[in-house]
Short mmCIF file of C-alpha atoms in Angstrom, two decimals:
data_model
loop_
_atom_site.label_atom_id
_atom_site.label_comp_id
_atom_site.label_asym_id
_atom_site.label_seq_id
_atom_site.Cartn_x
_atom_site.Cartn_y
_atom_site.Cartn_z
CA MET A 1 -24.63 61.91 10.72
CA PRO A 2 -22.63 60.84 13.83
CA ILE A 3 -22.64 62.94 16.98
CA ARG A 4 -19.36 64.85 17.12
CA VAL A 5 -17.53 64.50 20.44
CA GLN A 6 -14.23 66.19 21.23
CA ILE A 7 -12.24 65.00 24.25
CA LEU A 8 -9.93 67.64 25.70
CA LEU A 9 -6.55 66.05 26.29
CA LEU A 10 -4.25 67.85 28.73
CA PRO A 11 -0.79 66.75 29.96
CA GLU A 12 -2.35 66.31 33.45
CA THR A 13 -5.27 64.14 32.26
CA MET A 14 -6.07 61.08 34.39
CA LEU A 15 -6.22 58.13 32.01
CA SER A 16 -9.01 56.25 33.78
CA THR A 17 -11.45 59.00 32.81
CA LEU A 18 -10.10 59.17 29.26
CA THR A 19 -9.84 55.60 27.98
CA GLY A 20 -13.09 54.34 29.52
CA PRO A 21 -15.26 57.07 27.99
CA LEU A 22 -13.39 56.63 24.70
CA ASP A 23 -14.38 52.94 24.65
CA LEU A 24 -18.03 53.58 25.52
CA LEU A 25 -18.52 56.36 22.99
CA SER A 26 -16.64 54.54 20.23
CA THR A 27 -18.71 51.37 20.59
CA ALA A 28 -22.15 52.78 21.45
CA GLY A 29 -24.60 51.68 18.76
CA SER A 30 -22.13 49.30 17.10
CA LEU A 31 -20.87 46.65 19.53
CA TRP A 32 -24.30 45.56 20.81
CA PRO A 33 -25.73 45.06 17.27
CA LEU A 34 -22.60 43.14 16.22
CA LEU A 35 -23.01 40.77 19.17
CA MET A 36 -26.77 40.43 18.61
CA GLY A 37 -26.52 39.90 14.85
CA THR A 38 -28.14 43.16 13.77
CA GLU A 39 -26.91 46.09 11.74
CA PRO A 40 -24.28 48.22 13.61
CA GLN A 41 -24.30 52.01 13.47
CA THR A 42 -21.58 54.58 13.96
CA LEU A 43 -23.29 56.96 16.36
CA PHE A 44 -20.33 58.98 17.61
CA ASP A 45 -17.33 60.55 15.92
CA VAL A 46 -14.79 60.97 18.73
CA GLU A 47 -11.63 63.08 18.45
CA LEU A 48 -8.80 63.78 20.90
CA ILE A 49 -8.03 67.49 21.03
CA SER A 50 -5.01 69.12 22.62
CA SER A 51 -2.99 72.33 22.44
CA THR A 52 -0.43 70.54 20.27
CA ARG A 53 -0.21 67.53 17.98
CA GLU A 54 2.86 66.35 19.86
CA PRO A 55 2.34 62.96 21.58
CA LEU A 56 1.61 63.07 25.31
CA CYS A 57 3.24 60.51 27.62
CA PHE A 58 1.30 59.27 30.65
CA ALA A 59 1.73 56.79 33.50
CA GLY A 60 3.50 53.57 32.58
CA GLY A 61 4.90 55.12 29.43
CA LEU A 62 1.58 55.07 27.60
CA THR A 63 1.74 57.58 24.76
CA ILE A 64 -1.34 59.18 23.22
CA HIS A 65 -1.35 61.16 19.98
CA PRO A 66 -3.88 64.01 19.80
CA GLN A 67 -5.72 64.08 16.49
CA LYS A 68 -6.20 67.84 16.29
CA THR A 69 -5.02 71.00 18.00
CA LEU A 70 -7.41 73.44 19.63
CA ASP A 71 -7.12 75.68 16.58
CA GLN A 72 -7.86 72.81 14.19
CA ALA A 73 -10.78 71.33 16.13
CA GLY A 74 -13.72 73.17 14.56
CA PRO A 75 -17.33 73.04 15.82
CA THR A 76 -18.64 70.01 17.71
CA ASP A 77 -21.73 68.73 19.47
CA VAL A 78 -20.12 67.68 22.75
CA VAL A 79 -16.87 68.52 24.53
CA TYR A 80 -15.81 66.10 27.26
CA VAL A 81 -13.17 67.14 29.83
CA PRO A 82 -11.62 64.19 31.73
CA SER A 83 -10.26 64.56 35.25
CA ILE A 84 -6.87 66.14 35.74
CA PHE A 85 -4.20 65.79 38.40
CA ILE A 86 -4.31 68.74 40.80
CA MET A 87 -1.81 69.39 43.57
CA PRO A 88 -3.24 69.81 47.10
CA ASP A 89 -2.14 73.46 47.13
CA GLY A 90 -4.79 74.13 44.49
CA GLU A 91 -2.46 75.50 41.84
CA LEU A 92 -4.01 74.73 38.46
CA PRO A 93 -1.65 73.74 35.64
CA ALA A 94 -0.97 76.29 32.92
CA SER A 95 -2.70 74.05 30.39
CA VAL A 96 -6.07 74.86 32.00
CA SER A 97 -5.95 78.56 31.17
CA LEU A 98 -4.85 77.74 27.62
CA ALA A 99 -7.99 75.65 27.15
CA SER A 100 -10.43 78.17 28.64
CA ASN A 101 -10.84 80.37 25.58
CA TRP A 102 -11.33 77.33 23.37
CA LEU A 103 -13.99 75.88 25.68
CA ASN A 104 -15.83 79.19 25.74
CA GLN A 105 -15.77 79.34 21.96
CA GLN A 106 -17.07 75.78 21.59
CA HIS A 107 -19.88 76.59 24.00
CA ARG A 108 -20.76 79.78 22.09
CA ASP A 109 -20.92 77.66 18.94
CA GLY A 110 -23.53 75.41 20.56
CA ALA A 111 -21.54 72.54 22.08
CA MET A 112 -22.56 70.79 25.29
CA LEU A 113 -19.62 70.91 27.74
CA CYS A 114 -19.16 68.06 30.21
CA SER A 115 -16.53 67.30 32.83
CA ALA A 116 -15.62 64.29 34.93
CA CYS A 117 -14.18 64.51 38.43
CA THR A 118 -11.57 67.31 38.73
CA GLY A 119 -12.24 68.24 35.13
CA ALA A 120 -14.85 70.53 36.75
CA PHE A 121 -11.97 72.86 37.65
CA VAL A 122 -11.22 73.22 33.94
CA LEU A 123 -14.88 73.90 33.18
CA ALA A 124 -15.30 76.35 36.06
CA GLU A 125 -12.19 78.26 35.04
CA THR A 126 -14.06 79.37 31.91
CA GLY A 127 -16.59 81.28 34.03
CA LEU A 128 -19.47 79.43 32.40
CA LEU A 129 -20.54 77.78 35.66
CA LYS A 130 -21.05 81.09 37.45
CA GLY A 131 -24.34 80.96 39.34
CA LEU A 132 -24.98 77.36 38.28
CA PRO A 133 -24.87 74.11 40.28
CA ALA A 134 -21.85 71.84 39.82
CA THR A 135 -19.96 68.99 41.46
CA THR A 136 -16.48 67.48 41.48
CA HIS A 137 -14.48 64.82 43.33
CA TRP A 138 -15.46 64.82 47.02
CA ALA A 139 -11.82 65.21 48.15
CA PHE A 140 -11.56 68.50 46.24
CA SER A 141 -14.87 70.00 47.34
CA GLU A 142 -13.37 72.57 49.73
CA LEU A 143 -10.73 73.62 47.22
CA PHE A 144 -13.36 73.98 44.49
CA GLN A 145 -15.60 76.12 46.68
CA GLN A 146 -12.72 78.36 47.70
CA ARG A 147 -11.61 78.89 44.12
CA PHE A 148 -15.09 79.19 42.56
CA ALA A 149 -17.24 80.79 45.23
CA ASN A 150 -19.73 81.98 42.58
CA VAL A 151 -20.65 78.39 41.62
CA GLN A 152 -23.50 76.64 43.45
CA PHE A 153 -21.50 73.67 44.66
CA LYS A 154 -23.50 70.46 45.13
CA ASN A 155 -21.61 68.51 47.75
CA ASN A 156 -21.63 64.71 47.27
CA ALA A 157 -23.62 64.86 44.02
CA VAL A 158 -22.67 62.22 41.45
CA LEU A 159 -24.02 64.06 38.41
CA VAL A 160 -25.23 67.66 38.00
CA VAL A 161 -26.96 68.44 34.71
CA ASN A 162 -27.68 71.99 33.56
CA SER A 163 -29.63 71.16 30.43
CA ASP A 164 -30.55 74.70 29.43
CA ALA A 165 -26.98 75.91 29.88
CA ARG A 166 -25.51 72.83 28.15
CA LEU A 167 -23.14 72.23 31.08
CA THR A 168 -22.78 68.96 33.03
CA THR A 169 -20.36 67.97 35.77
CA ALA A 170 -19.75 64.56 37.35
CA GLY A 171 -18.25 63.62 40.70
CA ALA A 172 -15.33 61.36 41.66
CA ASN A 173 -13.61 59.17 39.08
CA ALA A 174 -16.14 56.39 38.45
CA SER A 175 -18.89 58.98 38.01
CA TRP A 176 -17.67 59.34 34.43
CA GLN A 177 -19.79 56.26 33.73
CA ASP A 178 -22.96 58.13 34.71
CA LEU A 179 -21.81 61.10 32.66
CA ILE A 180 -21.08 59.14 29.48
CA LEU A 181 -24.38 57.28 29.72
CA HIS A 182 -26.08 60.67 30.10
CA ILE A 183 -24.30 61.93 26.97
CA ILE A 184 -25.33 58.82 25.02
CA LYS A 185 -28.94 59.01 26.20
CA SER A 186 -29.33 62.77 25.61
CA THR A 187 -27.79 62.72 22.13
CA THR A 188 -29.21 59.40 20.85
CA ASN A 189 -31.83 57.54 22.88
CA GLU A 190 -32.42 55.56 26.06
CA ARG A 191 -32.17 52.20 24.28
CA VAL A 192 -28.58 52.79 23.16
CA ALA A 193 -27.63 54.01 26.64
CA GLU A 194 -29.17 50.90 28.23
CA GLU A 195 -27.42 48.58 25.77
CA THR A 196 -24.11 50.27 26.59
CA ARG A 197 -24.78 49.94 30.32
CA ARG A 198 -25.41 46.21 29.97
CA LEU A 199 -22.39 45.57 27.76
CA PHE A 200 -20.00 47.26 30.16
CA LEU A 201 -21.72 46.08 33.38
CA ILE A 202 -22.30 49.62 34.64
CA ASP A 203 -24.40 49.98 37.77
CA ASN A 204 -26.41 53.02 38.72
CA HIS A 205 -24.72 55.07 41.42
CA ASP A 206 -27.79 55.00 43.65
CA SER A 207 -25.82 56.32 46.62
CA ASN A 208 -24.07 59.67 46.39
CA GLN A 209 -20.41 60.49 46.91
CA GLY A 210 -21.04 60.74 50.65
CA ALA A 211 -21.07 56.93 50.76
CA TYR A 212 -17.42 56.98 49.62
CA SER A 213 -16.01 60.20 51.03
CA HIS A 214 -13.67 60.49 53.98
CA CYS A 215 -13.23 63.49 56.25
CA ASN A 216 -9.95 65.37 55.85
CA LEU A 217 -8.87 66.35 59.37
CA GLN A 218 -5.97 68.53 58.25
CA ILE A 219 -6.20 72.05 59.62
CA THR A 220 -4.73 74.41 57.06
CA THR A 221 -6.39 77.72 57.88
CA SER A 222 -4.29 80.72 58.87
CA ASP A 223 -7.07 81.95 61.16
CA ASN A 224 -6.04 80.91 64.68
CA GLU A 225 -9.55 81.12 66.13
CA VAL A 226 -10.97 78.89 63.40
CA ALA A 227 -8.06 76.45 63.75
CA LYS A 228 -8.56 76.23 67.52
CA ALA A 229 -12.26 75.57 67.01
CA GLN A 230 -11.56 72.80 64.50
CA SER A 231 -9.07 71.13 66.87
CA TRP A 232 -11.51 71.30 69.77
CA LEU A 233 -14.42 69.94 67.74
CA GLN A 234 -12.31 67.03 66.47
CA ALA A 235 -11.26 66.16 70.04
CA ASN A 236 -14.75 66.58 71.53
CA LEU A 237 -16.92 64.87 68.98
CA ALA A 238 -19.87 64.06 71.23
CA ALA A 239 -19.86 67.25 73.31
CA SER A 240 -23.21 68.84 73.99
CA LEU A 241 -23.86 72.36 72.66
CA PRO A 242 -20.64 72.34 70.61
CA VAL A 243 -21.43 75.46 68.58
CA GLU A 244 -22.00 77.55 71.69
CA LYS A 245 -18.79 76.25 73.27
CA VAL A 246 -16.47 77.05 70.36
CA VAL A 247 -18.03 80.50 70.03
CA GLN A 248 -17.40 81.16 73.74
CA GLN A 249 -13.83 79.89 73.51
CA SER A 250 -13.09 82.20 70.59
CA ALA A 251 -14.00 85.37 72.52
CA LEU A 252 -15.35 86.70 69.21
CA PRO A 253 -18.87 87.97 68.57
CA GLU A 254 -20.97 84.98 67.44
CA ARG A 255 -21.72 86.36 63.98
CA THR A 256 -18.07 87.24 63.41
CA PHE A 257 -16.89 83.79 64.46
CA LYS A 258 -19.43 81.98 62.29
CA ARG A 259 -18.61 84.17 59.29
CA ARG A 260 -14.88 83.53 59.65
CA PHE A 261 -15.41 79.81 60.18
CA LYS A 262 -17.42 79.49 56.98
CA GLN A 263 -14.97 81.68 55.07
CA HIS A 264 -12.05 79.40 55.95
CA THR A 265 -13.76 75.97 55.85
CA CYS A 266 -16.48 76.54 53.23
CA MET A 267 -19.09 75.21 55.66
CA THR A 268 -21.04 76.34 58.68
CA VAL A 269 -19.98 75.25 62.16
CA ILE A 270 -22.92 72.87 62.47
CA ALA A 271 -22.19 71.38 59.03
CA TYR A 272 -18.57 70.81 60.09
CA ILE A 273 -19.75 69.05 63.26
CA GLN A 274 -22.15 66.88 61.29
CA MET A 275 -19.33 65.96 58.89
CA LEU A 276 -17.04 64.92 61.77
CA ARG A 277 -19.76 62.88 63.45
CA ILE A 278 -20.97 61.13 60.32
CA ASP A 279 -17.38 60.29 59.33
CA ALA A 280 -16.71 58.80 62.76
CA ALA A 281 -19.94 56.82 62.48
CA LYS A 282 -18.87 55.43 59.10
CA THR A 283 -15.64 54.11 60.63
CA ARG A 284 -17.47 52.51 63.54
CA LEU A 285 -20.09 50.91 61.29
CA VAL A 286 -17.38 49.17 59.27
CA ASN A 287 -14.87 48.37 62.02
CA SER A 288 -17.16 47.29 64.83
CA ASP A 289 -20.27 45.25 65.53
CA ASP A 290 -21.69 47.89 67.84
CA SER A 291 -25.38 48.64 67.49
CA ILE A 292 -26.43 51.64 65.47
CA GLU A 293 -27.96 53.14 68.62
CA GLN A 294 -24.64 52.83 70.47
CA ILE A 295 -22.68 54.35 67.59
CA ALA A 296 -25.15 57.22 67.29
CA SER A 297 -24.77 57.99 70.99
CA ASP A 298 -20.98 57.76 70.95
CA VAL A 299 -20.61 60.25 68.08
CA GLY A 300 -22.98 62.77 69.62
CA TYR A 301 -26.55 61.85 68.64
CA GLN A 302 -28.78 60.94 71.57
CA ASP A 303 -31.72 60.45 69.21
CA SER A 304 -30.84 57.49 66.97
CA SER A 305 -33.74 58.19 64.59
CA TYR A 306 -32.36 61.68 63.98
CA PHE A 307 -28.91 60.17 63.40
CA ARG A 308 -30.38 57.80 60.81
CA ARG A 309 -32.01 60.69 58.95
CA ILE A 310 -28.81 62.75 58.92
CA PHE A 311 -26.74 59.73 57.86
CA ALA A 312 -29.12 58.94 54.99
CA ARG A 313 -29.14 62.57 53.88
CA GLU A 314 -25.33 62.65 53.69
CA THR A 315 -24.75 59.23 52.10
CA ALA A 316 -28.07 58.26 50.44
CA LEU A 317 -27.78 55.04 52.47
CA SER A 318 -29.15 53.99 55.83
CA PRO A 319 -26.53 53.07 58.47
CA SER A 320 -27.41 49.39 57.97
CA GLN A 321 -27.03 49.65 54.19
CA TYR A 322 -23.69 51.42 54.62
CA ARG A 323 -22.46 48.66 56.93
CA ARG A 324 -23.48 45.96 54.45
CA LYS A 325 -21.82 47.83 51.60
CA TRP A 326 -18.41 48.20 53.22
CA LYS A 327 -18.08 45.63 56.03
#
């Protein structure tokens, strides 16, 4: 009996994370045998589920017809939530709350719930991720942490699997490939997943999202002391003792300042500094031929070996590997 997969289709769905997974799941176990002259199998029964059977129109005029409504869907083995378009102000579309009860019911009935990219917002809105690790697109990490403070956010992770809880989240857009291969492997076997990987030329994401992310320097906090600290840190990247200096400039007790900084930025002061420095180093690695030692010094690391360790921790690549990847 085929594995039942329901794809949640919302008006805000990003098509790249819908059509690609649809192709992989629909051909897993059948296309490889057809090409190799062996007996094909239908391993997955994939359905598009939405709040209505009315056709949904997407970019370029592409129209997609849901096959069933939420009420008609019935039990399933897997629910896949593609990424959705979210405005920078963080307001989630009304369609998300409409889907929450359905997702909770499918999970209670035994389904594995999976999300790609910003689809994690849809999954987290159900409350099922409370206390569990999760990831999403790197550009929405701060917004996710602010909205879902009770979720253990895994910054820069490509794939976070909670096997016991039957909940899996994937990072930025192309991470759906890792997610779909995980679904294929966990519901069928490793051979089918590997055949699918080869057919569609899918590489492992050996580096994490940190190898792709870019620092957002916008200062949006309403806390003046935090905003002043962010501005100063951005302008004084390589300053010595930066934490002590912004605390002194704030005229706030140290614990109060650090608590407010984390509350408004979702990171500690030292983590914010590391983010600024690593981001500046990324730019220099790609746009200059300067030595790694010189770049490390210029962005605030006098010990280049320490810089290399921090850089590798944040990107899963050495500075040299990062330069070769992007230069």
